[in-house]
CSV table of C-alpha atoms and ligand atoms in Angstrom, one decimal:
chain,number,residue,atom,x,y,z
A,1,UNK,CA,30.4,13.9,19.7
A,2,UNK,CA,33.0,11.4,19.1
A,3,UNK,CA,32.6,7.4,19.1
A,4,UNK,CA,35.8,5.5,20.9
A,5,UNK,CA,35.2,1.7,21.1
A,6,UNK,CA,36.0,0.4,24.4
A,7,UNK,CA,37.8,-3.0,23.7
A,8,UNK,CA,40.9,-4.6,23.1
A,9,UNK,CA,39.1,-7.1,20.9
A,10,UNK,CA,41.1,-6.4,18.0
A,11,UNK,CA,38.8,-8.2,15.5
A,12,UNK,CA,36.0,-6.5,17.0
A,13,UNK,CA,37.5,-3.1,16.4
A,14,UNK,CA,38.7,-4.1,12.6
A,15,UNK,CA,34.9,-4.9,12.1
A,16,UNK,CA,33.4,-2.1,13.9
A,17,UNK,CA,36.3,0.6,12.4
A,18,UNK,CA,34.9,-0.5,8.9
A,19,UNK,CA,31.8,1.4,9.6
A,20,UNK,CA,33.5,4.6,9.6
A,21,UNK,CA,32.1,5.2,13.0
A,22,UNK,CA,35.0,4.7,15.3
A,23,UNK,CA,37.0,8.0,16.2
A,24,UNK,CA,39.6,6.3,18.6
A,25,UNK,CA,39.8,3.3,21.3
A,26,UNK,CA,40.0,3.0,25.1
A,27,UNK,CA,41.6,-0.1,26.9
A,28,UNK,CA,42.0,-1.0,30.4
A,29,UNK,CA,43.9,-3.7,32.4
A,30,UNK,CA,40.9,-6.0,32.6
A,31,UNK,CA,40.1,-5.5,28.9
A,32,UNK,CA,43.9,-6.2,27.7
A,33,UNK,CA,44.0,-9.3,30.2
A,34,UNK,CA,40.3,-10.5,28.9
A,35,UNK,CA,41.8,-10.4,25.4
A,36,UNK,CA,44.5,-13.2,26.4
A,37,UNK,CA,47.3,-11.3,24.6
A,38,UNK,CA,50.6,-9.4,25.0
A,39,UNK,CA,49.8,-5.9,25.8
A,40,UNK,CA,52.4,-4.4,23.5
A,41,UNK,CA,51.1,-6.5,20.3
A,42,UNK,CA,47.8,-5.8,20.7
A,43,UNK,CA,48.3,-2.0,21.0
A,44,UNK,CA,50.1,-1.9,18.1
A,45,UNK,CA,47.7,-3.6,15.9
A,46,UNK,CA,45.1,-1.1,17.4
A,47,UNK,CA,47.1,1.7,16.8
A,48,UNK,CA,47.5,0.7,12.9
A,49,UNK,CA,43.7,0.0,12.7
A,50,UNK,CA,42.6,3.4,14.1
A,51,UNK,CA,44.6,6.4,13.3
A,52,UNK,CA,42.7,8.3,16.4
A,53,UNK,CA,43.2,8.4,20.2
A,54,UNK,CA,44.1,4.7,21.6
A,55,UNK,CA,44.4,4.8,25.5
A,56,UNK,CA,46.8,2.3,26.9
A,57,UNK,CA,46.7,2.5,30.5
A,58,UNK,CA,50.0,2.3,32.9
A,59,UNK,CA,49.8,-0.3,36.0
A,60,UNK,CA,52.4,1.4,38.3
A,61,UNK,CA,50.8,3.7,41.1
A,62,UNK,CA,53.7,5.7,41.9
A,63,UNK,CA,54.3,8.7,39.7
A,64,UNK,CA,58.0,7.5,38.8
A,65,UNK,CA,57.0,4.2,37.6
A,66,UNK,CA,54.0,5.7,36.1
A,67,UNK,CA,55.9,7.9,34.2
A,68,UNK,CA,58.2,5.2,32.6
A,69,UNK,CA,55.4,3.1,31.5
A,70,UNK,CA,53.7,5.9,30.1
A,71,UNK,CA,56.9,6.7,28.2
A,72,UNK,CA,57.1,3.1,26.9
A,73,UNK,CA,53.6,2.9,25.8
A,74,UNK,CA,53.7,6.4,24.1
A,75,UNK,CA,56.9,5.0,21.8
A,76,UNK,CA,54.7,2.2,20.6
A,77,UNK,CA,52.7,4.7,18.0
A,78,UNK,CA,52.0,8.3,17.5
A,79,UNK,CA,48.0,7.6,18.5
A,80,UNK,CA,48.9,6.1,22.0
A,81,UNK,CA,47.0,8.3,24.7
A,82,UNK,CA,48.6,7.5,27.9
A,83,UNK,CA,45.8,6.4,30.6
A,84,UNK,CA,46.6,7.1,34.1
A,85,UNK,CA,44.4,6.7,37.2
A,86,UNK,CA,42.8,9.9,38.9
A,87,UNK,CA,45.4,9.8,42.2
A,88,UNK,CA,48.0,12.5,42.9
A,89,UNK,CA,50.3,10.5,41.3
A,90,UNK,CA,48.3,10.3,38.3
A,91,UNK,CA,48.3,13.7,38.1
A,92,UNK,CA,51.3,14.8,38.7
A,93,UNK,CA,52.3,12.0,35.8
A,94,UNK,CA,49.7,13.5,33.6
A,95,UNK,CA,51.1,16.9,33.9
A,96,UNK,CA,54.8,15.7,32.8
A,97,UNK,CA,53.3,13.9,29.9
A,98,UNK,CA,51.0,16.4,28.4
A,99,UNK,CA,53.8,19.1,29.1
A,100,UNK,CA,56.3,16.6,26.9
A,101,UNK,CA,53.2,16.6,24.1
A,102,UNK,CA,51.8,13.4,24.9
A,103,UNK,CA,48.0,13.0,25.3
A,104,UNK,CA,47.0,11.7,28.4
A,105,UNK,CA,43.6,10.2,29.6
A,106,UNK,CA,42.9,10.4,33.4
A,107,UNK,CA,40.7,7.7,34.1
A,108,UNK,CA,38.5,6.4,37.1
A,109,UNK,CA,36.8,9.8,37.7
A,110,UNK,CA,34.0,9.9,39.9
A,111,UNK,CA,33.6,13.3,41.1
A,112,UNK,CA,33.3,17.0,39.7
A,113,UNK,CA,36.1,18.1,42.1
A,114,UNK,CA,38.5,15.0,40.3
A,115,UNK,CA,37.6,16.1,36.9
A,116,UNK,CA,38.6,19.7,37.5
A,117,UNK,CA,42.0,18.4,39.0
A,118,UNK,CA,42.5,16.3,35.9
A,119,UNK,CA,41.6,19.8,33.6
A,120,UNK,CA,44.2,21.6,36.1
A,121,UNK,CA,46.7,18.8,35.3
A,122,UNK,CA,46.4,19.4,31.9
A,123,UNK,CA,44.7,16.0,30.7
A,124,UNK,CA,43.4,15.6,27.2
A,125,UNK,CA,40.5,13.7,28.2
A,126,UNK,CA,38.8,12.8,31.5
A,127,UNK,CA,37.1,9.7,31.7
A,128,UNK,CA,34.4,9.6,34.4
A,129,UNK,CA,32.5,6.4,34.7
A,130,UNK,CA,28.8,6.3,34.7
A,131,UNK,CA,27.8,3.0,34.8
A,132,UNK,CA,29.7,2.4,37.8
A,133,UNK,CA,28.1,5.3,39.9
A,134,UNK,CA,24.5,3.9,38.5
A,135,UNK,CA,25.7,0.3,40.2
A,136,UNK,CA,25.9,2.2,43.5
A,137,UNK,CA,22.3,3.5,42.9
A,138,UNK,CA,23.5,7.2,42.3
A,139,UNK,CA,23.2,8.9,38.8
A,140,UNK,CA,25.9,8.6,36.8
A,141,UNK,CA,24.8,11.4,34.1
A,142,UNK,CA,24.3,14.1,36.3
A,143,UNK,CA,28.0,13.7,37.0
A,144,UNK,CA,28.2,14.6,33.4
A,145,UNK,CA,26.5,17.4,33.7
A,146,UNK,CA,28.5,18.9,36.6
A,147,UNK,CA,31.9,18.4,34.8
A,148,UNK,CA,30.1,20.3,31.3
A,149,UNK,CA,28.9,22.9,33.5
A,150,UNK,CA,32.7,23.5,35.3
A,151,UNK,CA,34.4,23.3,32.1
A,152,UNK,CA,32.1,25.7,30.2
A,153,UNK,CA,32.5,28.1,33.3
A,154,UNK,CA,36.3,28.3,32.3
A,155,UNK,CA,37.3,28.8,28.9
A,156,UNK,CA,41.3,27.7,30.1
A,157,UNK,CA,40.0,24.2,30.9
A,158,UNK,CA,39.8,22.5,27.5
A,159,UNK,CA,39.9,18.9,28.9
A,160,UNK,CA,37.8,16.4,26.8
A,161,UNK,CA,34.9,14.9,28.7
A,162,UNK,CA,35.0,11.1,27.8
A,163,UNK,CA,32.1,9.3,29.2
A,164,UNK,CA,33.3,5.9,30.0
A,165,UNK,CA,31.7,2.7,31.7
A,166,UNK,CA,28.7,3.0,29.7
A,167,UNK,CA,26.4,0.1,29.6
A,168,UNK,CA,23.2,1.0,27.2
A,169,UNK,CA,22.2,3.0,24.6
A,170,UNK,CA,20.3,5.4,26.9
A,171,UNK,CA,23.7,6.3,27.9
A,172,UNK,CA,24.7,7.3,24.8
A,173,UNK,CA,21.9,9.7,24.3
A,174,UNK,CA,22.1,11.3,27.5
A,175,UNK,CA,25.6,11.8,27.0
A,176,UNK,CA,25.4,13.7,23.6
A,177,UNK,CA,22.3,15.7,25.1
A,178,UNK,CA,24.8,16.9,27.7
A,179,UNK,CA,27.4,17.8,25.6
A,180,UNK,CA,30.0,15.4,26.2
A,181,UNK,CA,33.0,15.6,23.8
A,182,UNK,CA,33.5,11.8,23.7
A,183,UNK,CA,32.1,8.5,24.3
A,184,UNK,CA,33.6,5.3,24.8
A,185,UNK,CA,31.5,2.8,24.1
A,186,UNK,CA,31.1,-1.5,24.3
A,187,UNK,CA,31.1,-2.8,21.0
A,188,UNK,CA,27.7,-4.6,21.8
A,189,UNK,CA,26.0,-1.4,22.7
A,190,UNK,CA,27.8,0.4,19.6
A,191,UNK,CA,26.0,-2.3,17.0
A,192,UNK,CA,22.8,-1.4,18.8
A,193,UNK,CA,22.4,1.9,18.1
A,194,UNK,CA,21.3,1.6,14.6
A,195,UNK,CA,18.7,-1.0,15.7
A,196,UNK,CA,14.9,0.3,15.7
A,197,UNK,CA,11.9,-2.8,15.4
A,198,UNK,CA,10.4,0.1,13.4
A,199,UNK,CA,12.9,0.4,11.0
A,200,UNK,CA,13.3,-3.7,10.7
A,201,UNK,CA,9.3,-3.7,10.2
A,202,UNK,CA,9.3,-1.1,7.3
A,203,UNK,CA,11.8,-2.4,5.9
A,204,UNK,CA,10.5,-5.6,5.3
A,205,UNK,CA,7.2,-4.4,4.2
A,206,UNK,CA,9.0,-2.1,1.6
A,207,UNK,CA,10.9,-5.2,0.0
A,208,UNK,CA,8.1,-7.6,0.3
A,209,UNK,CA,6.2,-4.9,-2.0
A,210,UNK,CA,8.9,-4.7,-4.1
A,211,UNK,CA,9.2,-8.3,-4.9
A,212,UNK,CA,5.6,-8.3,-5.5
A,213,UNK,CA,6.3,-5.3,-8.3
A,214,UNK,CA,8.4,-7.7,-10.3
A,215,UNK,CA,11.2,-5.1,-10.8
A,216,UNK,CA,15.1,-5.0,-10.0
A,217,UNK,CA,17.3,-2.2,-10.0
A,218,UNK,CA,20.7,-4.3,-11.4
B,1,E4P,C1,36.9,3.1,29.6
B,1,E4P,O1,37.6,3.8,29.9
B,1,E4P,C2,36.8,2.3,31.2
B,1,E4P,O2,37.6,1.9,31.4
B,1,E4P,C3,35.4,1.7,30.6
B,1,E4P,O3,34.7,2.3,30.1
B,1,E4P,C4,34.8,1.0,32.3
B,1,E4P,O4,33.9,0.2,31.7
B,1,E4P,P1,32.9,-0.6,32.9
B,1,E4P,O5,33.0,0.0,34.3
B,1,E4P,O6,31.9,-1.4,32.0
B,1,E4P,O7,33.9,-1.8,33.1
Protein backbone atom coordinates (compact mmCIF):
# COMPACT_ATOMS: atom_id res chain seq x y z
CA UNK A 1 0.00 0.00 0.00
CA UNK A 2 1.26 3.47 -0.86
CA UNK A 3 1.48 6.07 1.90
CA UNK A 4 0.47 9.63 1.09
CA UNK A 5 0.76 12.30 3.76
CA UNK A 6 -2.35 14.41 4.31
CA UNK A 7 -1.11 17.94 4.98
CA UNK A 8 -0.04 21.21 3.36
CA UNK A 9 2.63 21.80 6.02
CA UNK A 10 5.89 21.86 4.06
CA UNK A 11 8.12 21.35 7.12
CA UNK A 12 6.16 18.24 8.14
CA UNK A 13 6.34 16.90 4.58
CA UNK A 14 10.09 17.46 4.37
CA UNK A 15 10.64 15.76 7.72
CA UNK A 16 8.45 12.75 6.89
CA UNK A 17 9.81 12.43 3.33
CA UNK A 18 13.26 11.88 4.88
CA UNK A 19 11.97 8.58 6.33
CA UNK A 20 11.53 7.24 2.80
CA UNK A 21 7.92 6.31 3.61
CA UNK A 22 6.11 9.08 1.72
CA UNK A 23 4.87 8.10 -1.75
CA UNK A 24 2.70 11.18 -2.30
CA UNK A 25 0.83 14.06 -0.66
CA UNK A 26 -2.80 15.15 -0.46
CA UNK A 27 -3.94 18.67 0.28
CA UNK A 28 -7.39 20.21 0.38
CA UNK A 29 -8.62 23.81 0.64
CA UNK A 30 -8.91 23.55 4.45
CA UNK A 31 -5.33 22.28 4.81
CA UNK A 32 -3.99 25.00 2.48
CA UNK A 33 -5.91 27.66 4.43
CA UNK A 34 -4.47 26.25 7.67
CA UNK A 35 -0.93 26.63 6.28
CA UNK A 36 -1.60 30.38 5.91
CA UNK A 37 0.48 30.41 2.70
CA UNK A 38 -0.09 31.06 -1.00
CA UNK A 39 -1.52 27.91 -2.63
CA UNK A 40 0.70 27.92 -5.71
CA UNK A 41 3.88 28.57 -3.69
CA UNK A 42 3.07 25.73 -1.29
CA UNK A 43 2.20 23.38 -4.15
CA UNK A 44 5.50 24.08 -5.93
CA UNK A 45 7.49 23.42 -2.76
CA UNK A 46 5.67 20.17 -2.00
CA UNK A 47 6.16 18.93 -5.57
CA UNK A 48 9.90 19.64 -5.27
CA UNK A 49 10.13 17.60 -2.06
CA UNK A 50 7.98 14.61 -3.05
CA UNK A 51 8.30 13.20 -6.59
CA UNK A 52 5.07 11.16 -6.28
CA UNK A 53 1.50 12.40 -6.83
CA UNK A 54 0.61 15.64 -5.03
CA UNK A 55 -3.14 16.33 -4.92
CA UNK A 56 -4.25 19.93 -5.40
CA UNK A 57 -7.98 20.63 -5.21
CA UNK A 58 -10.03 22.93 -7.43
CA UNK A 59 -12.42 25.29 -5.69
CA UNK A 60 -14.79 26.11 -8.56
CA UNK A 61 -18.02 24.13 -8.61
CA UNK A 62 -18.97 24.34 -12.28
CA UNK A 63 -17.33 22.23 -14.99
CA UNK A 64 -15.90 25.08 -17.06
CA UNK A 65 -14.16 26.79 -14.16
CA UNK A 66 -13.08 23.49 -12.56
CA UNK A 67 -11.39 22.66 -15.83
CA UNK A 68 -9.67 26.05 -16.03
CA UNK A 69 -8.47 25.77 -12.42
CA UNK A 70 -7.37 22.18 -12.92
CA UNK A 71 -5.36 23.08 -16.01
CA UNK A 72 -3.69 25.97 -14.16
CA UNK A 73 -2.78 23.79 -11.16
CA UNK A 74 -1.50 21.01 -13.44
CA UNK A 75 1.02 23.45 -14.93
CA UNK A 76 2.72 23.89 -11.55
CA UNK A 77 4.59 20.56 -11.74
CA UNK A 78 4.33 17.25 -13.61
CA UNK A 79 3.43 15.38 -10.42
CA UNK A 80 0.36 17.49 -9.58
CA UNK A 81 -2.81 15.41 -9.34
CA UNK A 82 -5.98 17.45 -9.74
CA UNK A 83 -8.54 16.87 -7.02
CA UNK A 84 -12.19 17.38 -7.96
CA UNK A 85 -15.28 16.81 -5.81
CA UNK A 86 -17.59 13.90 -6.51
CA UNK A 87 -20.31 15.90 -8.28
CA UNK A 88 -21.48 15.62 -11.89
CA UNK A 89 -19.39 18.67 -12.78
CA UNK A 90 -16.42 17.11 -11.01
CA UNK A 91 -16.90 13.82 -12.89
CA UNK A 92 -17.11 15.63 -16.23
CA UNK A 93 -13.95 17.53 -15.37
CA UNK A 94 -12.26 14.28 -14.35
CA UNK A 95 -13.03 12.72 -17.71
CA UNK A 96 -11.61 15.68 -19.68
CA UNK A 97 -8.45 15.97 -17.57
CA UNK A 98 -7.63 12.25 -17.51
CA UNK A 99 -8.23 12.01 -21.27
CA UNK A 100 -5.55 14.69 -21.65
CA UNK A 101 -3.12 12.68 -19.48
CA UNK A 102 -3.54 14.58 -16.20
CA UNK A 103 -3.93 12.49 -13.04
CA UNK A 104 -7.19 13.12 -11.15
CA UNK A 105 -8.23 12.36 -7.59
CA UNK A 106 -12.03 12.37 -7.16
CA UNK A 107 -12.62 13.39 -3.57
CA UNK A 108 -15.46 13.54 -1.04
CA UNK A 109 -16.65 10.03 -1.86
CA UNK A 110 -19.15 8.62 0.64
CA UNK A 111 -20.82 5.75 -1.23
CA UNK A 112 -19.92 2.74 -3.37
CA UNK A 113 -22.05 4.06 -6.23
CA UNK A 114 -20.11 7.32 -6.18
CA UNK A 115 -16.86 5.33 -6.35
CA UNK A 116 -18.22 3.40 -9.33
CA UNK A 117 -18.94 6.69 -11.11
CA UNK A 118 -15.44 7.98 -10.34
CA UNK A 119 -13.92 4.87 -11.91
CA UNK A 120 -16.16 5.16 -14.97
CA UNK A 121 -15.04 8.79 -15.31
CA UNK A 122 -11.45 7.53 -15.53
CA UNK A 123 -10.27 8.77 -12.13
CA UNK A 124 -6.70 7.89 -11.20
CA UNK A 125 -7.70 7.88 -7.51
CA UNK A 126 -10.99 7.93 -5.62
CA UNK A 127 -10.95 9.26 -2.06
CA UNK A 128 -13.56 7.71 0.27
CA UNK A 129 -13.58 9.55 3.63
CA UNK A 130 -13.70 6.92 6.39
CA UNK A 131 -13.35 9.20 9.42
CA UNK A 132 -16.25 11.43 8.44
CA UNK A 133 -18.51 8.36 8.04
CA UNK A 134 -17.37 7.09 11.46
CA UNK A 135 -18.24 10.53 12.88
CA UNK A 136 -21.86 9.88 11.85
CA UNK A 137 -21.89 6.52 13.66
CA UNK A 138 -21.43 4.62 10.39
CA UNK A 139 -18.64 2.15 9.57
CA UNK A 140 -16.29 3.94 7.19
CA UNK A 141 -14.23 0.84 6.52
CA UNK A 142 -17.28 -1.01 5.18
CA UNK A 143 -17.25 1.47 2.31
CA UNK A 144 -13.63 0.61 1.53
CA UNK A 145 -14.51 -3.12 1.43
CA UNK A 146 -17.46 -2.45 -0.88
CA UNK A 147 -15.39 -0.37 -3.29
CA UNK A 148 -12.60 -2.98 -3.28
CA UNK A 149 -15.13 -5.68 -4.19
CA UNK A 150 -16.72 -3.62 -6.96
CA UNK A 151 -13.43 -2.59 -8.53
CA UNK A 152 -12.14 -6.17 -8.34
CA UNK A 153 -15.30 -7.38 -10.11
CA UNK A 154 -14.39 -5.42 -13.26
CA UNK A 155 -10.86 -5.56 -14.67
CA UNK A 156 -11.52 -2.42 -16.73
CA UNK A 157 -11.90 -0.32 -13.55
CA UNK A 158 -8.34 0.60 -12.67
CA UNK A 159 -9.00 3.55 -10.33
CA UNK A 160 -6.91 3.35 -7.18
CA UNK A 161 -8.69 3.42 -3.82
CA UNK A 162 -7.15 6.22 -1.76
CA UNK A 163 -8.43 5.93 1.81
CA UNK A 164 -8.92 9.46 3.18
CA UNK A 165 -10.04 11.04 6.44
CA UNK A 166 -7.89 8.57 8.35
CA UNK A 167 -7.94 9.33 12.07
CA UNK A 168 -6.08 6.42 13.69
CA UNK A 169 -3.44 3.74 13.24
CA UNK A 170 -6.29 1.21 13.32
CA UNK A 171 -7.82 2.85 10.23
CA UNK A 172 -4.53 2.33 8.44
CA UNK A 173 -4.33 -1.34 9.44
CA UNK A 174 -7.90 -1.96 8.31
CA UNK A 175 -7.22 -0.24 4.97
CA UNK A 176 -4.19 -2.48 4.41
CA UNK A 177 -6.13 -5.64 5.38
CA UNK A 178 -8.86 -4.76 2.87
CA UNK A 179 -6.27 -4.13 0.17
CA UNK A 180 -6.72 -0.40 -0.42
CA UNK A 181 -4.16 0.94 -2.90
CA UNK A 182 -3.25 4.09 -0.99
CA UNK A 183 -3.85 5.64 2.42
CA UNK A 184 -3.46 9.35 3.00
CA UNK A 185 -2.31 9.75 6.55
CA UNK A 186 -2.18 12.80 8.85
CA UNK A 187 1.44 13.37 10.03
CA UNK A 188 0.63 12.60 13.68
CA UNK A 189 -0.90 9.22 12.76
CA UNK A 190 2.02 8.38 10.44
CA UNK A 191 4.50 9.04 13.25
CA UNK A 192 2.53 6.78 15.62
CA UNK A 193 2.84 3.78 13.27
CA UNK A 194 6.35 2.94 14.48
CA UNK A 195 5.48 3.18 18.17
CA UNK A 196 4.94 0.21 20.45
CA UNK A 197 5.39 0.20 24.22
CA UNK A 198 7.08 -3.21 24.09
CA UNK A 199 9.57 -1.87 21.52
CA UNK A 200 10.46 1.00 23.89
CA UNK A 201 10.72 -1.31 26.91
CA UNK A 202 12.75 -3.91 25.03
CA UNK A 203 15.17 -1.32 23.70
CA UNK A 204 15.66 0.20 27.18
CA UNK A 205 16.45 -3.25 28.60
CA UNK A 206 18.92 -4.10 25.81
CA UNK A 207 20.74 -0.80 26.23
CA UNK A 208 20.92 -1.15 30.02
CA UNK A 209 22.47 -4.61 29.67
CA UNK A 210 24.86 -3.35 26.99
CA UNK A 211 26.05 -0.52 29.23
CA UNK A 212 26.75 -3.02 32.01
CA UNK A 213 28.92 -5.08 29.61
CA UNK A 214 31.29 -2.09 29.22
CA UNK A 215 31.57 -2.68 25.46
CA UNK A 216 31.22 -0.25 22.51
CA UNK A 217 30.70 -1.00 18.82
CA UNK A 218 32.47 2.18 17.62
C1 LIG B 1 -7.73 13.95 1.89
O1 LIG B 1 -7.64 13.94 0.70
C2 LIG B 1 -8.87 14.54 2.62
O2 LIG B 1 -9.07 15.84 2.24
C3 LIG B 1 -8.66 14.40 4.10
O3 LIG B 1 -8.19 13.10 4.38
C4 LIG B 1 -9.88 14.74 4.92
O4 LIG B 1 -9.65 14.40 6.26
P1 LIG B 1 -10.60 14.94 7.44
O5 LIG B 1 -11.94 14.30 7.30
O6 LIG B 1 -9.90 14.51 8.69
O7 LIG B 1 -10.67 16.43 7.28
